[in-house]
């Protein structure tokens, strides 16, 4: 019971950030670099939250929310990832890999839940079709409010269920597994770096001159590695 | 056409502006943004003869609730233009034509400028700040501050331009900022990516830097592979499968 009560603040945060992803206000507080940091902060580990947030942000660069396409829901998922990593002891080898995987899996299910949510709104719109077609203000506002409210509930459920599953599962996996800290961290970072760099390249390579800017940036970034 | 649309009272303008933030609140596969557009434009329609619930108001609401699509930040352009059109007595046919015609441009301009431009730029700026040792608070505030400067400005500009120009708002979408902006933003993203990725990777790895070169090489190889596959696979899913396999192997070995 105490464990469930501990999840309430994280669930509320996940609900708000899930809402931000599409419905309101799309201020990008649902981006991983913000959401995971807040998730980590709620368990008293803001720095560890940011670390997972940076990794997930690199993955999220690949899945920009274009139009009606299906994409992962990073808001709730990043709260889960940031909080899970924050809950593990500093010396826990493999925690970064397990927390990142939990966030990616939650983001995948979150994307599916967004599609179901949109279908649910379409169903409600169908029920209100006559009133909406007649321009009924009550029906239009009612549909809007139902959409917003159900999205909060969706985000809360996503976060709560994911934490309910992954908090104990992470503990079991980290206790039973034989992880090598360096391998786990390097695998996660290399994968995130590859996805982030590939995503940026896909977006910018058709712009005239952009590849040269990228190379120029790499020279500057490489220099910074040596001088800082 | 009657050109005498009233100046919107500040309260009405503020109500529309606030509602624009929830324009996607009932996004669905049937009407897309349609319901949200009617929801956002509704405060302006109360100024029609007969007020809220009057015949003109109900007819206008009926027109505004149909299928509509746009980038959410650019929906204000349509909402402002439609509010002016309704208040200045444009014919229903012209309003319907406008609604149909502006869906495509308002979607594509927003996608290129915001989702493929401004958002990655702000993300990379925050990643670079993290890589150079900024505190968590600074990283988060830098990202949110920069991103929302552009976000809120775009929404406000869209509403203002839409109401100023009405159904003749199309040229506003052809301003140099919106025409050439995406290319400049893409170049900035490319430059920032080059700076941010190595320093962010180093900062995640931390003080033990023995494996930094190997990780950067692996990330570069993976990035080239993903770029060559050009959208046929999603890297984050592949990474998810890879991590699952790694975790499973670490548990069963």
Coordinates of C-alpha atoms in Angstrom, one line a residue:
Chain A
X1 CA 0.0 0.0 0.0
X2 CA 2.8 2.4 0.9
X3 CA 4.5 1.6 -2.4
X4 CA 1.3 2.5 -4.3
X5 CA 1.0 5.8 -2.4
X6 CA 4.6 6.6 -3.3
X7 CA 3.6 6.4 -7.0
X8 CA 0.9 9.0 -6.7
X9 CA 3.1 12.1 -7.3
X10 CA 4.8 10.5 -10.2
X11 CA 1.5 9.4 -11.6
X12 CA 0.2 13.0 -11.4
X13 CA 3.3 14.3 -13.1
X14 CA 3.0 11.6 -15.9
X15 CA -0.7 12.6 -16.3
X16 CA 0.2 16.3 -16.9
X17 CA 3.1 15.5 -19.2
X18 CA 1.1 13.0 -21.1
X19 CA -1.5 15.8 -21.7
X20 CA 1.2 18.2 -22.9
X21 CA 2.3 15.8 -25.7
X22 CA -0.6 16.6 -27.9
X23 CA -3.7 18.0 -26.2
X24 CA -2.6 20.9 -24.0
X25 CA -0.5 23.1 -24.2
X26 CA 2.2 21.4 -26.3
X27 CA 4.8 23.5 -24.5
X28 CA 7.2 20.5 -24.8
X29 CA 7.4 19.9 -21.1
X30 CA 6.7 16.4 -22.2
X31 CA 10.1 16.1 -24.0
X32 CA 12.4 13.6 -22.3
X33 CA 15.0 16.1 -21.3
X34 CA 12.4 17.9 -19.2
X35 CA 10.1 15.0 -18.2
X36 CA 12.8 12.6 -17.1
X37 CA 14.5 15.3 -15.1
X38 CA 11.3 16.1 -13.3
X39 CA 10.7 12.4 -12.7
X40 CA 14.2 12.1 -11.2
X41 CA 13.6 15.2 -9.1
X42 CA 10.4 13.7 -7.6
X43 CA 12.5 10.8 -6.3
X44 CA 15.2 13.1 -5.1
X45 CA 17.7 12.4 -7.9
X46 CA 17.4 15.3 -10.4
X47 CA 20.9 14.6 -11.9
X48 CA 20.1 11.0 -12.6
X49 CA 16.8 12.0 -14.1
X50 CA 18.6 14.4 -16.5
X51 CA 21.0 11.7 -17.5
X52 CA 18.2 9.4 -18.6
X53 CA 16.4 12.4 -20.1
X54 CA 19.4 13.2 -22.3
X55 CA 19.6 9.6 -23.5
X56 CA 15.9 9.5 -24.3
X57 CA 16.0 12.9 -25.9
X58 CA 18.5 11.5 -28.4
X59 CA 16.0 8.7 -29.2
X60 CA 13.1 11.1 -29.4
X61 CA 14.9 13.2 -32.1
X62 CA 13.9 10.4 -34.4
X63 CA 10.2 10.5 -33.7
X64 CA 9.0 14.1 -34.2
X65 CA 5.2 14.4 -34.0
X66 CA 4.4 15.0 -37.6
X67 CA 0.7 15.3 -38.4
X68 CA -1.4 12.1 -37.9
X69 CA 1.6 9.8 -37.9
X70 CA 1.9 7.3 -35.0
X71 CA 4.8 8.2 -32.7
X72 CA 5.8 7.1 -29.2
X73 CA 4.5 9.1 -26.2
X74 CA 7.6 10.4 -24.4
X75 CA 6.0 12.4 -21.6
X76 CA 4.8 9.7 -19.3
X77 CA 7.5 7.3 -20.5
X78 CA 10.3 9.7 -19.6
X79 CA 8.8 10.2 -16.1
X80 CA 9.0 6.4 -15.7
X81 CA 12.6 6.3 -17.0
X82 CA 13.9 9.2 -14.9
X83 CA 12.2 8.0 -11.7
X84 CA 13.3 4.3 -12.2
X85 CA 16.9 5.3 -12.7
X86 CA 16.7 7.7 -9.8
X87 CA 15.4 4.9 -7.5
X88 CA 18.5 2.7 -8.1
X89 CA 21.6 3.0 -5.9
X90 CA 24.5 4.8 -7.6
X91 CA 26.6 1.6 -7.8
X92 CA 23.9 -0.4 -9.5
X93 CA 25.4 -1.8 -12.7
X94 CA 22.9 -2.2 -15.5
X95 CA 20.4 0.3 -14.0
X96 CA 20.9 2.7 -16.9
X97 CA 20.1 0.0 -19.5
X98 CA 17.1 -1.4 -17.6
X99 CA 15.6 2.1 -17.0
X100 CA 16.1 3.2 -20.6
X101 CA 14.5 0.0 -21.8
X102 CA 11.6 0.5 -19.5
X103 CA 11.1 4.0 -20.8
X104 CA 11.3 2.9 -24.5
X105 CA 8.8 0.2 -23.8
X106 CA 6.4 2.6 -22.0
X107 CA 6.8 5.1 -24.9
X108 CA 5.8 2.4 -27.4
X109 CA 2.7 1.5 -25.3
X110 CA 2.0 5.2 -24.8
X111 CA 2.0 5.7 -28.6
X112 CA -0.5 2.8 -28.9
X113 CA -2.6 4.4 -26.1
X114 CA -2.7 7.7 -28.0
X115 CA -4.1 6.0 -31.1
X116 CA -6.8 4.3 -28.9
X117 CA -7.6 7.7 -27.3
X118 CA -8.1 9.3 -30.7
X119 CA -10.4 6.4 -31.7
X120 CA -12.3 6.9 -28.5
X121 CA -12.8 10.6 -29.2
X122 CA -13.9 9.7 -32.7
X123 CA -16.5 7.4 -31.2
X124 CA -17.8 10.2 -28.9
X125 CA -17.9 12.5 -31.9
X126 CA -19.9 9.9 -33.7
X127 CA -22.4 9.8 -30.8
X128 CA -22.6 13.6 -30.8
X129 CA -22.7 13.8 -34.6
X130 CA -26.1 15.4 -35.0
X131 CA -25.5 18.1 -32.4
X132 CA -22.0 18.8 -33.6
X133 CA -23.2 19.1 -37.3
X134 CA -25.9 21.4 -36.1
X135 CA -23.2 23.7 -34.5
X136 CA -24.3 23.0 -30.9
X137 CA -21.8 24.9 -28.7
X138 CA -22.5 22.5 -25.8
X139 CA -21.7 19.5 -27.9
X140 CA -18.5 21.1 -29.2
X141 CA -17.2 22.1 -25.8
X142 CA -18.3 18.8 -24.3
X143 CA -16.2 16.9 -26.8
X144 CA -13.2 19.2 -26.2
X145 CA -13.4 18.7 -22.5
X146 CA -13.9 14.9 -22.8
X147 CA -10.9 14.7 -25.0
X148 CA -8.7 16.7 -22.6
X149 CA -9.9 14.9 -19.5
X150 CA -9.5 11.4 -21.0
X151 CA -6.0 12.3 -22.1
X152 CA -5.1 13.2 -18.5
X153 CA -6.5 9.8 -17.4
X154 CA -4.6 8.1 -20.2
X155 CA -1.3 9.7 -19.1
X156 CA -2.0 8.8 -15.5
X157 CA -2.8 5.2 -16.2
X158 CA 0.2 4.8 -18.5
X159 CA 2.6 6.2 -15.8
X160 CA 1.0 4.3 -12.9
X161 CA 0.8 0.9 -14.6
X162 CA 4.3 1.2 -16.0
X163 CA 5.7 2.1 -12.6
X164 CA 3.7 -0.7 -10.9
X165 CA 5.3 -3.2 -13.3
X166 CA 8.8 -1.8 -13.8
X167 CA 9.7 -0.8 -10.2
X168 CA 9.7 -4.4 -8.9
X169 CA 10.8 -5.9 -12.2
X170 CA 13.8 -3.6 -12.3
X171 CA 14.8 -4.6 -8.8
X172 CA 14.5 -8.3 -9.7
X173 CA 16.4 -8.0 -13.0
X174 CA 19.2 -6.0 -11.3
X175 CA 19.6 -8.4 -8.5
X176 CA 19.5 -11.6 -10.7
X177 CA 21.4 -10.2 -13.7
X178 CA 25.2 -10.1 -14.1
X179 CA 25.7 -6.7 -15.6
X180 CA 28.9 -5.0 -16.5
X181 CA 28.5 -1.3 -15.7
X182 CA 30.8 -0.1 -18.5
X183 CA 29.2 -2.3 -21.2
X184 CA 25.7 -1.4 -20.2
X185 CA 26.4 2.3 -20.2
X186 CA 28.4 2.2 -23.5
X187 CA 25.7 0.2 -25.2
X188 CA 22.9 2.6 -24.2
X189 CA 25.0 5.7 -25.1
X190 CA 26.2 4.3 -28.5
X191 CA 22.6 3.3 -29.4
X192 CA 21.2 6.7 -28.4
X193 CA 24.0 8.6 -30.2
X194 CA 23.4 6.6 -33.3
X195 CA 19.7 7.2 -33.4
X196 CA 20.0 10.9 -32.6
X197 CA 22.7 11.5 -35.2
X198 CA 20.9 9.5 -37.8
X199 CA 17.7 11.4 -37.1
X200 CA 19.3 14.8 -37.4
X201 CA 21.0 13.8 -40.6
X202 CA 17.7 12.6 -42.1
X203 CA 16.1 15.9 -41.3
X204 CA 18.8 18.3 -42.5
X205 CA 20.7 16.5 -45.3
X206 CA 18.5 17.8 -48.0
X207 CA 19.0 21.4 -47.0
X208 CA 21.7 23.2 -49.1
X209 CA 24.9 23.5 -47.2
X210 CA 23.6 21.7 -44.1
X211 CA 26.1 18.7 -44.3
X212 CA 28.9 21.3 -44.2
X213 CA 27.5 22.9 -41.1
X214 CA 27.2 19.4 -39.6
X215 CA 30.9 18.8 -40.3
X216 CA 31.8 22.2 -39.0
X217 CA 29.9 21.5 -35.9
X218 CA 31.7 18.1 -35.5
X219 CA 35.1 19.9 -35.7
X220 CA 34.0 22.3 -33.1
X221 CA 32.5 19.5 -30.9
X222 CA 35.7 17.4 -31.3
X223 CA 37.8 20.4 -30.3
X224 CA 35.7 21.0 -27.2
X225 CA 36.4 17.3 -26.3
X226 CA 40.1 18.1 -26.2
X227 CA 40.1 21.5 -24.6
X228 CA 37.4 21.1 -21.9
Chain B
X1 CA -18.1 41.4 -49.0
X2 CA -18.4 43.6 -46.0
X3 CA -15.0 44.9 -44.8
X4 CA -16.2 46.2 -41.5
X5 CA -15.2 43.4 -39.1
X6 CA -15.0 44.9 -35.7
X7 CA -11.7 45.1 -33.8
X8 CA -11.8 42.2 -31.4
X9 CA -12.1 43.2 -27.8
X10 CA -9.0 42.3 -25.7
X11 CA -11.1 39.8 -23.7
X12 CA -12.3 38.0 -26.8
X13 CA -8.8 38.0 -28.3
X14 CA -7.4 36.6 -25.0
X15 CA -10.1 33.9 -24.9
X16 CA -9.3 32.8 -28.4
X17 CA -5.6 32.8 -27.7
X18 CA -5.9 30.7 -24.6
X19 CA -8.2 28.2 -26.4
X20 CA -5.6 27.9 -29.2
X21 CA -3.4 26.0 -26.7
X22 CA -6.1 23.4 -26.4
X23 CA -6.9 23.3 -30.1
X24 CA -5.9 19.6 -30.3
X25 CA -7.9 18.7 -27.2
X26 CA -10.3 16.6 -29.2
X27 CA -8.0 15.6 -32.1
X28 CA -9.4 12.4 -33.7
X29 CA -9.2 10.5 -37.0
X30 CA -12.7 11.7 -38.2
X31 CA -12.5 15.5 -37.9
X32 CA -8.8 16.0 -37.0
X33 CA -8.6 19.6 -35.7
X34 CA -12.2 20.4 -36.7
X35 CA -13.8 20.5 -33.3
X36 CA -10.8 22.4 -31.9
X37 CA -11.1 25.1 -34.5
X38 CA -14.8 25.7 -33.7
X39 CA -13.9 25.7 -30.0
X40 CA -11.2 28.3 -30.5
X41 CA -13.2 30.6 -32.9
X42 CA -16.3 30.5 -30.7
X43 CA -15.6 33.6 -28.5
X44 CA -15.4 35.7 -31.7
X45 CA -18.7 34.4 -33.0
X46 CA -20.5 35.8 -29.9
X47 CA -20.0 39.2 -31.5
X48 CA -22.3 38.3 -34.5
X49 CA -25.7 39.9 -34.6
X50 CA -28.0 38.2 -32.2
X51 CA -25.1 37.2 -29.9
X52 CA -24.5 33.8 -28.5
X53 CA -27.2 31.4 -29.6
X54 CA -28.5 33.7 -32.3
X55 CA -29.2 32.5 -35.8
X56 CA -25.9 33.9 -37.3
X57 CA -23.9 32.4 -34.4
X58 CA -25.4 29.0 -34.8
X59 CA -24.9 29.0 -38.6
X60 CA -21.3 30.1 -38.2
X61 CA -20.6 27.4 -35.5
X62 CA -22.0 24.8 -37.9
X63 CA -19.6 26.0 -40.7
X64 CA -16.6 25.9 -38.4
X65 CA -16.9 22.4 -36.9
X66 CA -16.1 20.4 -40.1
X67 CA -13.0 18.5 -40.9
X68 CA -9.8 20.6 -40.6
X69 CA -6.1 20.0 -40.4
X70 CA -3.2 22.3 -39.7
X71 CA 0.0 22.4 -37.6
X72 CA -1.3 23.2 -34.1
X73 CA 0.9 26.3 -33.8
X74 CA -0.3 27.6 -37.1
X75 CA -4.0 26.9 -36.4
X76 CA -4.2 30.5 -35.1
X77 CA -3.8 31.8 -38.6
X78 CA -6.9 29.9 -39.7
X79 CA -8.8 30.8 -36.5
X80 CA -8.1 34.5 -36.9
X81 CA -8.9 34.5 -40.6
X82 CA -12.2 32.5 -40.1
X83 CA -13.2 34.8 -37.2
X84 CA -12.7 37.9 -39.4
X85 CA -14.5 36.2 -42.3
X86 CA -17.5 35.4 -40.2
X87 CA -17.7 38.8 -38.6
X88 CA -17.3 40.6 -41.9
X89 CA -20.1 38.6 -43.5
X90 CA -18.2 36.6 -46.1
X91 CA -20.3 34.1 -48.0
X92 CA -20.4 30.5 -46.7
X93 CA -19.0 29.3 -50.0
X94 CA -15.8 31.5 -49.7
X95 CA -15.4 30.4 -46.1
X96 CA -15.6 26.7 -47.0
X97 CA -13.2 27.2 -49.9
X98 CA -10.7 28.9 -47.5
X99 CA -11.0 26.1 -45.0
X100 CA -10.3 23.5 -47.7
X101 CA -7.4 25.5 -49.3
X102 CA -5.5 26.4 -46.2
X103 CA -5.2 22.9 -44.6
X104 CA -2.2 21.8 -46.6
X105 CA 0.0 24.9 -46.3
X106 CA -0.7 25.4 -42.6
X107 CA 0.4 21.8 -42.0
X108 CA 3.5 21.7 -44.2
X109 CA 4.9 25.1 -43.1
X110 CA 4.5 24.2 -39.5
X111 CA 5.9 20.7 -39.9
X112 CA 9.1 22.1 -41.6
X113 CA 9.6 25.1 -39.4
X114 CA 8.6 23.6 -36.0
X115 CA 8.8 19.8 -35.9
X116 CA 11.8 19.5 -38.3
X117 CA 13.4 22.7 -37.3
X118 CA 12.8 24.7 -34.1
X119 CA 12.2 21.6 -31.9
X120 CA 15.5 19.8 -32.8
X121 CA 17.4 23.1 -32.6
X122 CA 16.2 23.6 -29.0
X123 CA 16.8 20.0 -28.1
X124 CA 20.3 20.1 -29.4
X125 CA 21.0 23.4 -27.6
X126 CA 19.9 21.7 -24.4
X127 CA 22.0 18.6 -25.1
X128 CA 25.1 20.9 -25.8
X129 CA 24.5 22.7 -22.5
X130 CA 24.3 19.4 -20.7
X131 CA 27.5 18.3 -22.4
X132 CA 29.3 21.4 -21.4
X133 CA 28.4 20.9 -17.7
X134 CA 25.3 23.1 -17.2
X135 CA 23.1 22.2 -14.1
X136 CA 19.9 20.3 -14.6
X137 CA 17.9 23.4 -13.9
X138 CA 19.8 25.4 -16.4
X139 CA 19.4 22.7 -19.1
X140 CA 15.7 22.4 -18.6
X141 CA 15.1 26.2 -18.4
X142 CA 17.3 26.8 -21.5
X143 CA 15.2 24.2 -23.5
X144 CA 11.8 25.4 -22.3
X145 CA 12.7 29.1 -22.5
X146 CA 14.0 29.0 -26.1
X147 CA 11.4 26.6 -27.4
X148 CA 8.5 28.4 -25.9
X149 CA 9.7 31.8 -27.1
X150 CA 9.2 30.5 -30.6
X151 CA 6.1 28.5 -29.8
X152 CA 4.1 31.3 -28.1
X153 CA 5.3 33.9 -30.6
X154 CA 4.1 31.8 -33.5
X155 CA 0.7 31.3 -32.0
X156 CA 0.3 35.0 -31.3
X157 CA 1.6 36.0 -34.7
X158 CA -0.7 33.5 -36.4
X159 CA -3.8 34.8 -34.7
X160 CA -2.9 38.4 -35.3
X161 CA -2.0 37.9 -39.0
X162 CA -5.1 35.8 -39.5
X163 CA -7.5 38.4 -38.1
X164 CA -5.6 41.3 -39.8
X165 CA -5.7 39.7 -43.3
X166 CA -8.9 37.5 -43.1
X167 CA -9.3 35.2 -46.1
X168 CA -6.4 37.0 -47.8
X169 CA -3.9 35.7 -45.3
X170 CA -2.0 33.4 -47.7
X171 CA 0.7 36.0 -48.5
X172 CA 1.5 36.2 -44.8
X173 CA 2.6 32.5 -45.1
X174 CA 5.0 33.5 -47.9
X175 CA 7.0 36.0 -45.8
X176 CA 10.8 35.6 -45.9
X177 CA 10.8 34.2 -42.3
X178 CA 8.4 31.4 -43.2
X179 CA 9.8 30.8 -46.7
X180 CA 13.5 30.8 -45.9
X181 CA 13.3 30.2 -42.1
X182 CA 13.2 26.4 -42.3
X183 CA 16.5 26.2 -44.3
X184 CA 18.3 28.5 -41.8
X185 CA 16.9 26.5 -38.9
X186 CA 18.0 23.2 -40.5
X187 CA 21.5 24.6 -40.9
X188 CA 21.6 25.7 -37.3
X189 CA 20.3 22.2 -36.3
X190 CA 23.1 20.6 -38.3
X191 CA 25.8 22.8 -36.7
X192 CA 24.4 22.3 -33.2
X193 CA 24.2 18.5 -33.8
X194 CA 27.9 18.4 -34.7
X195 CA 28.7 20.2 -31.4
X196 CA 26.2 18.7 -29.1
X197 CA 26.5 15.0 -29.9
X198 CA 30.1 14.4 -29.0
X199 CA 30.0 16.6 -25.8
X200 CA 26.7 15.0 -24.6
X201 CA 28.1 11.5 -25.2
X202 CA 31.2 12.4 -23.2
X203 CA 29.2 13.8 -20.4
X204 CA 27.0 10.7 -20.1
X205 CA 30.1 8.5 -20.1
X206 CA 31.5 10.5 -17.3
X207 CA 35.0 10.6 -15.9
X208 CA 36.0 7.1 -17.2
X209 CA 36.9 8.1 -20.8
X210 CA 38.8 5.0 -21.9
X211 CA 35.8 3.9 -24.1
X212 CA 34.8 7.3 -25.4
X213 CA 36.5 6.8 -28.8
X214 CA 34.9 3.4 -29.2
X215 CA 31.4 4.7 -28.3
X216 CA 31.6 7.6 -30.7
X217 CA 32.8 5.3 -33.5
X218 CA 29.9 2.8 -32.7
X219 CA 27.4 5.7 -32.7
X220 CA 28.8 7.1 -36.0
X221 CA 28.6 3.7 -37.6
X222 CA 25.0 3.2 -36.4
X223 CA 24.0 6.6 -37.5
X224 CA 25.4 6.0 -41.0
X225 CA 23.6 2.7 -41.2
X226 CA 20.3 4.3 -40.1
X227 CA 20.7 7.2 -42.5
X228 CA 21.3 4.7 -45.4
X229 CA 18.2 2.7 -44.5
X230 CA 16.4 6.1 -44.8
X231 CA 13.3 5.5 -42.7
X232 CA 12.9 1.8 -43.5
X233 CA 13.6 1.0 -39.8
X234 CA 13.1 3.0 -36.7
X235 CA 16.3 3.3 -34.8
X236 CA 14.6 3.7 -31.4
X237 CA 12.8 0.4 -31.9
X238 CA 16.0 -1.4 -33.0
X239 CA 17.7 0.0 -29.9
X240 CA 14.8 -1.2 -27.7
X241 CA 15.2 -4.8 -29.1
X242 CA 19.0 -4.6 -28.6
X243 CA 18.6 -3.5 -25.0
X244 CA 16.0 -6.2 -24.3
X245 CA 18.4 -8.8 -25.7
X246 CA 21.3 -7.4 -23.6
X247 CA 19.2 -7.4 -20.4
X248 CA 18.0 -11.0 -21.1
X249 CA 21.5 -12.1 -21.8
X250 CA 22.8 -10.5 -18.6
X251 CA 20.0 -12.3 -16.6
X252 CA 20.3 -15.8 -18.0
X253 CA 24.1 -16.0 -18.4

